[in-house]
């Protein structure tokens, strides 16, 4: 995969938690958003697919980041 550059996101989640993310922009023909496994293991990230949220602790603060995936908008 060819890396085209780095983009820094600085935003608030829907829970008013500030996040800063450095993302690699890569050449791809899909709209996928990839998260590094090493980063997830290092922070102890848990992915809750039913709630569509990623959760982890940063120091003493619980961080919750919502996401949308394939099937998120579908109803049973």
CSV table of C-alpha atoms in Angstrom, one decimal:
chain,number,residue,atom,x,y,z
A,1,UNK,CA,0.0,0.0,0.0
A,2,UNK,CA,1.4,3.4,-1.0
A,3,UNK,CA,1.2,6.1,1.8
A,4,UNK,CA,0.1,9.4,0.4
A,5,UNK,CA,0.6,11.5,3.5
A,6,UNK,CA,-0.5,12.0,7.1
A,7,UNK,CA,-3.6,13.8,8.3
A,8,UNK,CA,-4.0,14.9,12.0
A,9,UNK,CA,-7.6,14.9,13.3
A,10,UNK,CA,-8.4,16.9,16.4
A,11,UNK,CA,-12.1,16.6,17.3
A,12,UNK,CA,-14.7,16.1,20.1
A,13,UNK,CA,-16.6,12.8,20.3
A,14,UNK,CA,-20.4,12.8,20.8
A,15,UNK,CA,-19.6,12.4,24.5
A,16,UNK,CA,-17.5,15.7,24.5
A,17,UNK,CA,-14.2,13.9,24.8
A,18,UNK,CA,-11.3,15.5,22.9
A,19,UNK,CA,-9.4,13.2,20.6
A,20,UNK,CA,-6.3,13.7,18.5
A,21,UNK,CA,-5.5,11.1,15.8
A,22,UNK,CA,-2.7,10.9,13.3
A,23,UNK,CA,-4.0,9.0,10.2
A,24,UNK,CA,-2.0,7.7,7.3
A,25,UNK,CA,-3.7,8.5,4.0
A,26,UNK,CA,-3.2,5.5,1.6
A,27,UNK,CA,-4.0,4.8,-2.0
A,28,UNK,CA,-7.0,2.5,-2.1
A,29,UNK,CA,-10.1,1.8,-4.0
A,30,UNK,CA,-12.3,1.2,-1.0
A,31,UNK,CA,-13.7,3.6,1.7
A,32,UNK,CA,-12.4,1.5,4.6
A,33,UNK,CA,-11.0,3.0,7.7
A,34,UNK,CA,-8.2,0.9,9.2
A,35,UNK,CA,-7.0,1.0,12.8
A,36,UNK,CA,-3.6,-0.4,13.8
A,37,UNK,CA,-3.7,-3.6,15.8
A,38,UNK,CA,-0.6,-2.5,17.7
A,39,UNK,CA,-2.3,0.7,18.8
A,40,UNK,CA,-5.4,-1.2,19.9
A,41,UNK,CA,-3.3,-3.7,22.0
A,42,UNK,CA,-1.2,-0.9,23.5
A,43,UNK,CA,-4.2,1.0,24.7
A,44,UNK,CA,-6.4,-2.0,25.5
A,45,UNK,CA,-9.1,-0.9,23.1
A,46,UNK,CA,-12.4,-2.8,23.2
A,47,UNK,CA,-14.7,-2.8,20.2
A,48,UNK,CA,-18.4,-3.1,21.0
A,49,UNK,CA,-20.1,-3.9,17.7
A,50,UNK,CA,-23.6,-3.9,19.2
A,51,UNK,CA,-23.2,-0.4,20.5
A,52,UNK,CA,-21.0,0.6,17.5
A,53,UNK,CA,-18.4,2.0,19.9
A,54,UNK,CA,-14.6,1.7,20.6
A,55,UNK,CA,-13.7,2.1,24.3
A,56,UNK,CA,-10.5,2.4,26.2
A,57,UNK,CA,-9.0,4.3,29.2
A,58,UNK,CA,-6.6,7.2,28.7
A,59,UNK,CA,-5.0,7.7,32.1
A,60,UNK,CA,-8.1,7.8,34.4
A,61,UNK,CA,-10.6,8.8,31.7
A,62,UNK,CA,-12.8,6.4,29.8
A,63,UNK,CA,-12.8,7.2,26.1
A,64,UNK,CA,-15.7,6.2,24.0
A,65,UNK,CA,-15.6,6.7,20.2
A,66,UNK,CA,-18.7,5.8,18.1
A,67,UNK,CA,-18.3,4.3,14.6
A,68,UNK,CA,-20.4,3.0,11.8
A,69,UNK,CA,-19.7,-0.3,10.0
A,70,UNK,CA,-21.2,-2.6,7.5
A,71,UNK,CA,-24.7,-3.5,8.9
A,72,UNK,CA,-24.7,-0.7,11.5
A,73,UNK,CA,-27.8,1.0,10.0
A,74,UNK,CA,-29.6,-2.3,9.3
A,75,UNK,CA,-32.4,-3.3,11.6
A,76,UNK,CA,-33.1,-6.9,12.5
